[in-house]
CSV table of C-alpha atoms and ligand atoms in Angstrom, one decimal:
chain,number,residue,atom,x,y,z
P,1411,MET,CA,58.9,-142.3,144.0
P,1412,SER,CA,59.7,-145.2,146.4
P,1413,GLU,CA,56.9,-147.4,147.5
P,1414,LEU,CA,57.2,-146.1,151.0
P,1415,LYS,CA,57.1,-142.5,150.0
P,1416,ASP,CA,54.1,-143.2,147.8
P,1417,LYS,CA,52.4,-144.7,150.7
P,1418,LEU,CA,53.2,-142.2,153.4
P,1419,PHE,CA,53.5,-138.8,151.7
P,1420,TYR,CA,50.7,-136.5,150.4
P,1421,THR,CA,51.6,-135.9,146.8
P,1422,GLN,CA,49.7,-134.5,143.8
P,1423,LYS,CA,49.9,-135.1,140.2
P,1424,HIS,CA,49.2,-133.1,137.0
P,1425,ILE,CA,45.8,-134.3,135.7
P,1426,HIS,CA,47.2,-134.8,132.3
P,1427,ASP,CA,49.4,-137.5,133.7
P,1428,VAL,CA,46.6,-139.4,135.4
P,1429,ILE,CA,43.6,-138.9,133.1
P,1430,ASP,CA,43.0,-141.5,130.3
P,1431,GLU,CA,42.0,-140.6,126.6
P,1432,ALA,CA,38.3,-141.4,127.1
P,1433,GLU,CA,38.0,-139.1,130.1
P,1434,ARG,CA,40.2,-136.4,128.4
P,1435,LYS,CA,37.5,-136.3,125.7
P,1436,LEU,CA,34.7,-136.0,128.3
P,1437,SER,CA,36.6,-133.1,129.7
P,1438,GLU,CA,36.8,-131.3,126.3
P,1439,GLU,CA,33.1,-131.9,125.8
P,1440,TYR,CA,32.2,-130.5,129.1
P,1441,CYS,CA,34.4,-127.5,128.7
P,1442,ALA,CA,32.8,-126.7,125.3
P,1443,ARG,CA,29.4,-126.6,127.2
P,1444,TYR,CA,30.9,-124.5,129.9
P,1445,MET,CA,32.3,-122.0,127.5
P,1446,ASP,CA,29.1,-121.7,125.6
P,1447,TYR,CA,27.3,-120.9,128.9
P,1448,LEU,CA,30.0,-118.4,130.1
P,1449,GLN,CA,29.7,-116.5,126.8
P,1450,LYS,CA,25.9,-116.1,127.2
P,1451,ALA,CA,25.9,-115.6,131.1
P,1452,ARG,CA,27.4,-112.0,131.0
P,1453,THR,CA,25.3,-110.9,134.1
P,1454,GLU,CA,23.8,-112.6,137.0
P,1455,ARG,CA,20.4,-112.2,135.4
P,1456,LEU,CA,21.6,-113.9,132.2
P,1457,ALA,CA,23.4,-116.6,134.2
P,1458,CYS,CA,20.0,-117.2,135.9
P,1459,SER,CA,17.9,-117.2,132.7
P,1460,GLU,CA,20.3,-119.4,130.8
P,1461,ALA,CA,20.4,-121.8,133.6
P,1462,ILE,CA,16.5,-122.0,133.8
P,1463,ALA,CA,16.5,-122.6,130.0
P,1464,LEU,CA,18.9,-125.6,130.4
P,1465,ALA,CA,17.0,-126.9,133.5
P,1466,GLU,CA,13.6,-126.8,131.8
P,1467,SER,CA,15.0,-128.6,128.8
P,1468,ARG,CA,16.0,-131.4,131.3
P,1469,GLY,CA,12.6,-131.7,132.9
P,1470,PHE,CA,12.8,-129.3,135.7
P,1471,ARG,CA,9.6,-127.3,136.4
P,1472,ARG,CA,8.8,-124.3,138.6
P,1473,LEU,CA,8.1,-125.3,142.3
P,1474,ASP,CA,4.4,-125.1,143.1
P,1475,ARG,CA,4.1,-125.0,146.8
P,1476,ASN,CA,0.6,-126.3,146.7
P,1477,ALA,CA,1.3,-129.4,144.5
P,1478,PRO,CA,2.5,-132.6,146.0
P,1479,LEU,CA,6.1,-133.7,145.5
P,1480,LYS,CA,7.5,-137.2,145.0
P,1481,ALA,CA,10.9,-138.8,144.7
P,1482,GLY,CA,12.6,-138.0,141.4
P,1483,ASP,CA,10.7,-134.8,140.9
P,1484,LYS,CA,12.9,-131.9,139.5
P,1485,VAL,CA,11.9,-128.4,140.6
P,1486,TYR,CA,13.3,-124.9,140.7
P,1487,ARG,CA,12.6,-121.4,141.9
P,1488,ALA,CA,14.0,-118.2,140.6
P,1489,ILE,CA,14.2,-115.2,143.0
P,1490,GLN,CA,13.7,-111.8,141.2
P,1491,GLY,CA,15.5,-113.3,138.2
P,1492,LYS,CA,18.9,-113.2,139.9
P,1493,MET,CA,19.1,-116.1,142.2
P,1494,LEU,CA,18.2,-119.7,141.2
P,1495,LEU,CA,17.5,-122.7,143.5
P,1496,LEU,CA,17.1,-126.2,142.0
P,1497,ALA,CA,16.3,-129.5,143.6
P,1498,VAL,CA,15.9,-133.1,142.7
P,1499,LEU,CA,13.8,-134.9,145.2
P,1500,GLY,CA,15.4,-138.0,146.8
P,1501,ALA,CA,14.0,-141.3,148.0
P,1502,ASP,CA,15.0,-140.6,151.5
P,1503,SER,CA,13.0,-138.2,153.8
P,1504,LEU,CA,14.2,-134.6,153.8
P,1505,GLU,CA,14.6,-135.2,157.6
P,1506,LYS,CA,17.8,-137.0,156.6
P,1507,GLY,CA,19.1,-133.9,155.1
P,1508,VAL,CA,20.0,-132.8,151.6
P,1509,ASN,CA,23.2,-132.6,149.5
P,1510,LEU,CA,23.8,-128.9,148.6
P,1511,CYS,CA,26.2,-127.2,146.3
P,1512,ALA,CA,26.2,-123.4,146.5
P,1513,ALA,CA,27.9,-121.2,144.0
P,1514,HIS,CA,27.3,-117.5,143.1
P,1515,ILE,CA,26.5,-116.0,139.6
P,1516,ASP,CA,27.3,-112.3,140.2
P,1517,SER,CA,30.8,-111.1,139.1
P,1518,PRO,CA,32.7,-107.9,139.6
P,1519,ARG,CA,31.8,-105.1,137.0
P,1520,LEU,CA,30.9,-101.5,136.5
P,1521,ASP,CA,27.3,-100.7,137.3
P,1522,LEU,CA,25.8,-97.6,135.8
P,1523,LYS,CA,24.8,-95.0,138.4
P,1524,GLN,CA,21.1,-94.2,138.6
P,1525,VAL,CA,21.6,-90.7,136.9
P,1526,PRO,CA,24.4,-91.7,134.6
P,1527,LEU,CA,24.2,-89.8,131.4
P,1528,TYR,CA,26.0,-86.5,130.8
P,1529,GLU,CA,27.9,-84.6,128.2
P,1530,ASP,CA,31.4,-83.1,128.8
P,1531,HIS,CA,33.1,-81.2,125.9
P,1532,GLU,CA,30.9,-82.8,123.3
P,1533,ILE,CA,31.5,-86.4,124.5
P,1534,ALA,CA,28.6,-88.3,126.1
P,1535,TYR,CA,29.4,-90.3,129.1
P,1536,LEU,CA,27.8,-92.8,131.6
P,1537,LYS,CA,28.8,-92.5,135.3
P,1538,THR,CA,29.5,-95.8,137.0
P,1539,HIS,CA,29.7,-97.2,140.5
P,1540,TYR,CA,31.8,-100.4,140.5
P,1541,TYR,CA,30.4,-103.6,141.9
P,1542,GLY,CA,32.6,-106.0,143.9
P,1543,GLY,CA,36.4,-106.0,144.2
P,1544,ILE,CA,37.9,-104.6,141.0
P,1545,ARG,CA,41.4,-103.4,140.3
P,1546,LYS,CA,40.2,-100.2,138.6
P,1547,TYR,CA,43.2,-99.9,136.3
P,1548,GLN,CA,42.2,-103.1,134.6
P,1549,TRP,CA,38.9,-101.7,133.4
P,1550,VAL,CA,40.1,-98.8,131.3
P,1551,THR,CA,40.8,-99.1,127.5
P,1552,ILE,CA,39.0,-102.4,127.1
P,1553,PRO,CA,35.9,-103.1,125.1
P,1554,LEU,CA,32.8,-103.0,127.3
P,1555,GLU,CA,29.2,-103.9,126.6
P,1556,LEU,CA,26.1,-102.8,128.4
P,1557,ARG,CA,23.7,-105.5,129.6
P,1558,GLY,CA,20.8,-105.3,132.1
P,1559,VAL,CA,17.2,-104.1,132.4
P,1560,ALA,CA,15.2,-100.9,132.8
P,1561,ALA,CA,12.0,-101.1,134.8
P,1562,LEU,CA,9.5,-98.6,133.5
P,1563,LYS,CA,6.8,-96.8,135.4
P,1564,SER,CA,4.2,-98.8,133.6
P,1565,GLY,CA,5.4,-102.0,135.3
P,1566,GLU,CA,7.0,-103.2,132.1
P,1567,THR,CA,10.7,-104.3,132.1
P,1568,VAL,CA,12.9,-103.6,129.1
P,1569,GLU,CA,16.0,-105.7,128.4
P,1570,ILE,CA,19.0,-103.6,127.6
P,1571,ASN,CA,21.5,-105.4,125.4
P,1572,ILE,CA,24.2,-103.6,123.6
P,1573,GLY,CA,26.9,-106.1,123.0
P,1574,ALA,CA,25.5,-109.6,122.3
P,1575,ASP,CA,25.3,-109.1,118.6
P,1576,PRO,CA,28.7,-109.1,117.0
P,1577,GLY,CA,27.6,-106.1,115.0
P,1578,ASP,CA,26.9,-104.0,118.1
P,1579,PRO,CA,29.3,-101.1,119.1
P,1580,VAL,CA,31.3,-101.3,122.2
P,1581,VAL,CA,31.7,-98.7,124.9
P,1582,TYR,CA,34.9,-97.6,126.6
P,1583,VAL,CA,36.6,-96.0,129.5
P,1584,SER,CA,39.7,-93.9,128.5
P,1585,ASP,CA,43.0,-93.6,130.3
P,1586,LEU,CA,45.8,-91.2,130.0
P,1587,LEU,CA,48.4,-91.6,127.3
P,1588,PRO,CA,52.0,-92.4,128.6
P,1589,HIS,CA,53.3,-89.1,127.2
P,1590,LEU,CA,51.1,-87.2,129.7
P,1591,ALA,CA,50.9,-89.7,132.6
P,1592,ALA,CA,54.1,-88.7,134.5
P,1593,LYS,CA,52.1,-87.7,137.6
P,1594,GLN,CA,49.6,-90.5,137.3
P,1595,SER,CA,52.4,-93.1,136.9
P,1596,GLU,CA,53.8,-91.9,140.3
P,1597,GLN,CA,50.6,-92.9,142.0
P,1598,PRO,CA,50.2,-96.3,143.7
P,1599,LEU,CA,48.3,-98.7,141.4
P,1600,GLY,CA,45.2,-98.6,143.6
P,1601,LYS,CA,45.0,-94.8,143.3
P,1602,ALA,CA,46.0,-94.1,139.8
P,1603,ILE,CA,42.5,-94.6,138.4
P,1604,PRO,CA,40.0,-93.0,140.9
P,1605,ALA,CA,36.4,-94.6,140.8
P,1606,GLU,CA,34.9,-91.3,139.6
P,1607,LYS,CA,37.1,-91.4,136.5
P,1608,LEU,CA,35.5,-94.7,135.4
P,1609,ASN,CA,33.3,-92.9,133.0
P,1610,ILE,CA,32.1,-94.7,130.0
P,1611,ILE,CA,32.2,-93.1,126.6
P,1612,VAL,CA,29.0,-93.6,124.7
P,1613,GLY,CA,28.9,-91.0,121.9
P,1614,SER,CA,30.4,-88.0,120.3
P,1615,CYS,CA,28.0,-86.8,117.6
P,1616,PRO,CA,25.7,-83.8,118.3
P,1617,LEU,CA,22.1,-84.1,117.2
P,1618,LYS,CA,21.5,-82.1,114.1
P,1619,GLY,CA,18.9,-79.4,114.1
P,1620,GLU,CA,19.2,-78.9,117.9
P,1621,GLU,CA,20.9,-76.0,119.5
P,1622,GLY,CA,22.5,-75.1,122.8
P,1623,ALA,CA,24.1,-77.5,125.3
P,1624,ASP,CA,23.9,-81.3,125.5
P,1625,ARG,CA,23.3,-82.1,121.9
P,1626,VAL,CA,25.6,-85.2,122.0
P,1627,LYS,CA,23.8,-86.4,125.2
P,1628,LEU,CA,20.4,-85.8,123.4
P,1629,GLY,CA,21.7,-87.8,120.4
P,1630,VAL,CA,22.5,-90.8,122.6
P,1631,MET,CA,19.2,-90.5,124.6
P,1632,LYS,CA,17.3,-90.4,121.3
P,1633,LEU,CA,19.0,-93.7,120.1
P,1634,LEU,CA,18.2,-95.3,123.4
P,1635,ASN,CA,14.6,-94.1,123.2
P,1636,GLU,CA,14.2,-95.4,119.7
P,1637,LYS,CA,15.7,-98.9,120.6
P,1638,TYR,CA,14.2,-99.3,124.1
P,1639,GLY,CA,11.5,-96.7,124.5
P,1640,ILE,CA,13.3,-95.3,127.6
P,1641,THR,CA,13.8,-91.7,128.8
P,1642,GLU,CA,16.6,-90.4,131.0
P,1643,GLU,CA,14.4,-90.8,134.1
P,1644,ASP,CA,14.1,-94.6,133.4
P,1645,PHE,CA,17.8,-95.0,134.4
P,1646,LEU,CA,16.5,-94.4,138.0
P,1647,SER,CA,14.8,-97.8,137.9
P,1648,ALA,CA,17.4,-99.6,135.8
P,1649,GLU,CA,20.2,-102.1,136.5
P,1650,ILE,CA,22.6,-101.7,133.6
P,1651,GLU,CA,26.1,-103.3,133.9
P,1652,ALA,CA,29.1,-102.5,131.8
P,1653,VAL,CA,30.9,-105.9,131.4
P,1654,PRO,CA,33.9,-106.8,129.3
P,1655,SER,CA,33.0,-107.4,125.7
P,1656,ILE,CA,35.7,-110.0,125.1
P,1657,PRO,CA,34.7,-113.4,123.7
P,1658,VAL,CA,35.4,-116.5,125.8
P,1659,ARG,CA,38.3,-118.3,124.2
P,1660,GLU,CA,40.5,-121.3,124.6
P,1661,ALA,CA,43.9,-120.1,125.8
P,1662,GLY,CA,47.4,-121.4,125.3
P,1663,LEU,CA,48.9,-122.9,122.3
P,1664,ASP,CA,47.9,-126.3,123.6
P,1665,ARG,CA,44.3,-125.1,124.2
P,1666,SER,CA,44.5,-126.3,127.8
P,1667,LEU,CA,43.1,-123.2,129.4
P,1668,ILE,CA,40.0,-121.1,129.1
P,1669,ALA,CA,40.0,-117.2,129.1
P,1670,GLY,CA,36.8,-115.4,129.9
P,1671,TYR,CA,35.1,-112.8,132.0
P,1672,GLY,CA,33.0,-113.9,135.1
P,1673,GLN,CA,34.6,-117.3,135.8
P,1674,ASP,CA,34.4,-116.3,139.4
P,1675,ASP,CA,32.1,-117.9,140.1
P,1676,ARG,CA,30.2,-119.0,137.0
P,1677,VAL,CA,32.8,-121.8,136.5
P,1678,CYS,CA,31.5,-123.4,139.7
P,1679,ALA,CA,27.8,-122.4,139.1
P,1680,PHE,CA,27.9,-124.2,135.7
P,1681,ALA,CA,29.6,-127.2,137.3
P,1682,GLU,CA,26.8,-127.5,139.8
P,1683,LEU,CA,24.1,-126.9,137.3
P,1684,GLN,CA,25.4,-129.5,134.9
P,1685,ALA,CA,25.8,-132.0,137.8
P,1686,ILE,CA,22.3,-131.5,139.0
P,1687,LEU,CA,20.8,-131.7,135.5
P,1688,GLU,CA,22.3,-135.3,135.4
P,1689,VAL,CA,20.9,-136.4,138.8
P,1690,GLU,CA,18.3,-139.1,138.4
P,1691,ALA,CA,16.4,-140.6,141.4
P,1692,PRO,CA,19.0,-139.8,144.1
P,1693,ALA,CA,18.8,-141.4,147.6
P,1694,LYS,CA,19.3,-137.9,149.2
P,1695,THR,CA,17.7,-134.8,147.8
P,1696,ALA,CA,20.1,-132.7,145.6
P,1697,VAL,CA,19.9,-128.9,145.9
P,1698,CYS,CA,21.8,-126.5,143.6
P,1699,ILE,CA,22.1,-122.9,144.6
P,1700,LEU,CA,23.1,-120.2,142.2
P,1701,ALA,CA,23.2,-117.1,144.4
P,1702,ASP,CA,23.5,-113.3,143.7
P,1703,LYS,CA,25.4,-110.7,145.6
P,1704,GLU,CA,28.2,-112.7,146.9
P,1705,GLU,CA,30.7,-110.1,145.7
P,1706,ILE,CA,29.2,-107.4,147.9
P,1707,GLY,CA,28.6,-109.5,151.1
P,1708,SER,CA,25.8,-112.0,150.1
P,1709,VAL,CA,23.2,-109.3,151.3
P,1710,GLY,CA,19.8,-108.5,149.9
P,1711,VAL,CA,16.8,-110.6,148.8
P,1712,THR,CA,18.8,-112.5,146.2
P,1713,GLY,CA,22.0,-113.0,148.3
P,1714,MET,CA,22.8,-116.1,150.4
P,1715,ILE,CA,21.9,-114.5,153.7
P,1716,SER,CA,18.4,-114.0,152.5
P,1717,GLU,CA,15.5,-116.0,153.8
P,1718,ALA,CA,14.6,-116.8,150.2
P,1719,PHE,CA,16.6,-120.0,150.7
P,1720,GLU,CA,14.7,-120.9,153.9
P,1721,CYS,CA,11.5,-120.3,152.0
P,1722,PHE,CA,12.5,-122.7,149.2
P,1723,MET,CA,13.8,-125.4,151.5
P,1724,GLY,CA,10.8,-124.8,153.8
P,1725,ASP,CA,8.4,-125.4,151.0
P,1726,LEU,CA,10.2,-128.7,150.2
P,1727,CYS,CA,10.1,-129.8,153.9
P,1728,ASP,CA,6.4,-128.8,154.3
P,1729,SER,CA,5.5,-131.2,151.5
P,1730,GLN,CA,6.8,-134.0,153.7
P,1731,GLY,CA,5.8,-132.5,157.1
P,1732,VAL,CA,9.6,-132.2,158.1
P,1733,LYS,CA,10.9,-129.5,160.2
P,1734,LEU,CA,13.3,-127.3,158.3
P,1735,SER,CA,15.9,-127.2,161.1
P,1736,HIS,CA,15.9,-130.9,161.2
P,1737,CYS,CA,16.6,-131.0,157.5
P,1738,PHE,CA,19.4,-128.5,157.9
P,1739,GLU,CA,21.2,-130.3,160.7
P,1740,ASN,CA,21.5,-133.4,158.7
P,1741,SER,CA,22.5,-131.7,155.4
P,1742,PHE,CA,25.9,-131.3,153.8
P,1743,CYS,CA,27.0,-128.4,151.6
P,1744,VAL,CA,29.8,-127.6,149.4
P,1745,SER,CA,30.4,-123.9,149.0
P,1746,ALA,CA,31.5,-124.0,145.5
P,1747,ASP,CA,33.6,-120.9,144.8
P,1748,VAL,CA,36.9,-120.3,142.9
P,1749,THR,CA,40.2,-119.9,144.6
P,1750,ALA,CA,43.5,-118.3,143.6
P,1751,ALA,CA,45.7,-120.5,141.5
P,1752,PHE,CA,49.4,-120.3,142.1
P,1753,ASP,CA,50.9,-117.7,139.7
P,1754,PRO,CA,54.6,-118.5,139.0
P,1755,THR,CA,55.0,-114.8,137.9
P,1756,TRP,CA,53.9,-113.7,141.3
P,1757,PRO,CA,55.1,-116.4,143.6
P,1758,GLU,CA,55.6,-114.1,146.6
P,1759,VAL,CA,51.9,-114.0,147.6
P,1760,SER,CA,51.5,-117.7,147.8
P,1761,GLU,CA,52.7,-120.4,150.2
P,1762,LEU,CA,53.4,-123.2,147.8
P,1763,ARG,CA,52.6,-126.2,150.2
P,1764,ASN,CA,49.1,-124.9,150.7
P,1765,THR,CA,48.2,-123.3,147.4
P,1766,SER,CA,46.2,-124.6,144.4
P,1767,LYS,CA,47.9,-125.0,141.0
P,1768,LEU,CA,46.4,-125.0,137.6
P,1769,ASN,CA,45.6,-128.6,136.3
P,1770,TYR,CA,45.9,-130.2,139.7
P,1771,GLY,CA,42.1,-130.5,140.1
P,1772,VAL,CA,39.2,-129.0,142.1
P,1773,ALA,CA,40.6,-127.2,145.3
P,1774,ILE,CA,39.3,-128.0,148.7
P,1775,SER,CA,39.7,-125.3,151.4
P,1776,LYS,CA,39.2,-126.0,155.2
P,1777,PHE,CA,38.8,-122.2,155.6
P,1778,THR,CA,38.8,-119.0,153.8
P,1779,GLY,CA,38.7,-115.5,155.3
P,1780,ARG,CA,41.6,-113.1,156.3
P,1781,GLY,CA,43.8,-112.2,159.2
P,1782,GLY,CA,43.5,-115.3,161.3
P,1783,LYS,CA,40.7,-117.0,159.3
P,1784,SER,CA,38.3,-114.2,160.2
P,1785,GLY,CA,35.0,-114.5,158.5
P,1786,SER,CA,35.5,-118.1,157.3
P,1787,ASN,CA,33.4,-121.2,157.8
P,1788,ASP,CA,36.4,-123.3,159.0
P,1789,ALA,CA,35.2,-126.7,158.3
P,1790,SER,CA,35.8,-129.4,161.0
P,1791,ALA,CA,38.3,-132.2,160.6
P,1792,GLU,CA,35.4,-134.6,160.2
P,1793,THR,CA,33.8,-132.5,157.4
P,1794,MET,CA,37.3,-132.4,155.6
P,1795,GLY,CA,37.4,-136.2,156.0
P,1796,ARG,CA,33.9,-136.5,154.6
P,1797,ILE,CA,34.7,-134.5,151.5
P,1798,ARG,CA,38.0,-136.4,150.9
P,1799,ARG,CA,35.9,-139.7,151.0
P,1800,ILE,CA,33.2,-138.3,148.7
P,1801,LEU,CA,35.8,-137.1,146.1
P,1802,SER,CA,37.8,-140.3,146.3
P,1803,GLU,CA,34.6,-142.3,145.6
P,1804,GLY,CA,33.7,-140.1,142.7
P,1805,GLY,CA,37.2,-140.5,141.1
P,1806,VAL,CA,37.7,-136.8,141.3
P,1807,VAL,CA,41.2,-135.3,141.1
P,1808,TRP,CA,41.5,-132.6,143.8
P,1809,GLN,CA,44.0,-130.6,145.7
P,1810,TYR,CA,44.3,-128.6,148.8
P,1811,ALA,CA,44.2,-124.8,148.7
P,1812,GLU,CA,44.6,-121.8,151.0
P,1813,LEU,CA,44.1,-118.5,149.3
P,1814,GLY,CA,47.6,-116.8,149.5
P,1815,LYS,CA,50.1,-116.4,152.3
P,1816,VAL,CA,48.8,-115.7,155.8
P,1817,ASP,CA,48.2,-111.9,156.2
P,1818,GLU,CA,48.8,-111.3,152.6
P,1819,GLY,CA,45.1,-110.6,152.0
P,1820,GLY,CA,42.1,-113.0,151.9
P,1821,GLY,CA,38.7,-113.5,150.7
P,1822,GLY,CA,35.3,-115.1,151.7
P,1823,THR,CA,32.6,-117.3,150.1
P,1824,VAL,CA,29.0,-118.1,151.0
P,1825,ALA,CA,30.2,-121.0,153.2
P,1826,CYS,CA,29.9,-119.0,156.6
P,1827,TYR,CA,26.2,-118.2,155.8
P,1828,MET,CA,25.5,-121.9,155.2
P,1829,GLY,CA,27.3,-122.8,158.4
P,1830,ASN,CA,25.3,-120.2,160.3
P,1831,ARG,CA,22.2,-122.1,159.4
P,1832,GLY,CA,23.5,-125.3,161.0
P,1833,ILE,CA,24.5,-126.9,157.8
P,1834,THR,CA,27.8,-128.8,157.7
P,1835,THR,CA,29.7,-127.0,155.0
P,1836,VAL,CA,33.1,-127.1,153.3
P,1837,ASP,CA,34.7,-124.9,150.6
P,1838,ALA,CA,35.7,-126.3,147.2
P,1839,GLY,CA,36.2,-124.6,143.8
P,1840,THR,CA,38.2,-124.1,140.7
P,1841,PRO,CA,41.7,-122.4,140.8
P,1842,VAL,CA,41.7,-119.2,138.8
P,1843,LEU,CA,44.5,-117.0,137.6
P,1844,ALA,CA,43.9,-113.2,137.5
P,1845,MET,CA,40.7,-113.5,139.5
P,1846,HIS,CA,38.3,-110.5,139.4
P,1847,SER,CA,40.1,-109.2,136.3
P,1848,PRO,CA,38.0,-108.5,133.1
P,1849,TYR,CA,39.4,-111.7,131.6
P,1850,GLU,CA,40.1,-114.5,134.0
P,1851,LEU,CA,42.0,-117.8,133.3
P,1852,THR,CA,41.1,-121.4,134.3
P,1853,ALA,CA,42.4,-124.8,133.3
P,1854,LYS,CA,40.0,-127.0,131.4
P,1855,TYR,CA,40.9,-130.1,133.5
P,1856,ASP,CA,40.1,-128.2,136.7
P,1857,CYS,CA,36.7,-127.0,135.4
P,1858,TYR,CA,35.9,-130.6,134.5
P,1859,MET,CA,37.0,-131.9,137.9
P,1860,THR,CA,34.9,-129.3,139.6
P,1861,TYR,CA,31.9,-130.7,137.7
P,1862,LYS,CA,32.9,-134.2,138.7
P,1863,ALA,CA,33.2,-133.0,142.4
P,1864,MET,CA,29.7,-131.6,142.3
P,1865,LYS,CA,28.4,-134.9,140.8
P,1866,ALA,CA,30.1,-136.8,143.6
P,1867,VAL,CA,28.6,-134.7,146.3
P,1868,TYR,CA,25.0,-135.2,144.8
P,1869,ALA,CA,25.6,-139.0,144.7
P,1870,SER,CA,26.8,-139.2,148.2
P,1871,LYS,CA,24.8,-140.8,151.1
X,3179,LIG,MN1,33.7,-116.1,144.2
X,3180,LIG,MN1,34.9,-113.0,143.8
């Protein structure tokens, strides 16, 4: 490119062409840690507990609202085991605001209904109610595992885990064979698999010595009772999720990609987490949010709309006699959530000048939303200028991204809920191929640059 073009045009480069060998190695090391986390963090609860284990190993302790706090302190609070807030106290007063990164740890999946177990023609099934935006046809005929908890009347909570052990069986949703799918194949994709047909097969052997109906169901319930001490009624107070039982793997012959379930948004969640674990004695307080419920509107106690966030931040502010609203008005937040990577096989949904591409770095979005930016945070020009400066100072490779063509569809993040609080907020995240599918694809370099971006935000003044 000519010098003048280089000076005047906005151009982007493939990270592989701009990264040196030393940093390429750092990227590989980071991605190995991320893949390990992703493999373990199959649900929001596991994403939370794994993050707590990592944080505690790096000196974080549970926030005690009665104990004094000083600069350099590392604290966290988990909300109902499904949302995690971490902070490293800065040298500056909280009145000057904090640097926030906010990702979510819930992912689309099949939740079991509260009365799920039944038998039909000597096959035992679990009824499901899907969670978040799934394309239902993608969830049939793949290996699924069951992860979650059952809360007993006694007050005890039992962890349900059928899938972590490689020796565990999988469970499964069937589909029609092509030979008999003539009518189904004429249906639009969104209607070919109705939600009430997402029934999970969990058994087929009748219990010996029993008579009458439901002997297969009884056999399954007996196994669950032996393993977890639960009865059918305990499903009423259980949260059991069927998630893809597919190992996280390197993808591509050149191993440049990562394939795995739940990368929306655990790829950003881990980036933030790893970044805050490395924060030492910052000027401004660093805060990492791993929120639940983003995929269903950020509602509920553990979602980003919840006052649980105010409560945590309020406790930090109280320790310095600072008004929470004053802290918020001076704070800066990156809403760290994935965006759609350009898919050359489906170019018609993207507008190439304003879309993110794999291997071009963490993607910054001024706005998200749909139909004329509806429901988006729409960061100001000044906020966009600020994030450009922060990323440039941090040596981060980044790109600009809008999610798809105008009026093609859209999506949201937690950004608007941070903005509603009076916190200056901008969207940034990792580009993903096949987002919300049971097996999503990211590029290693983009994962690494997302982590570097979060580090740069925490280091900013
Ligand atoms: Mn997301
Ligand atoms: Mn999502």
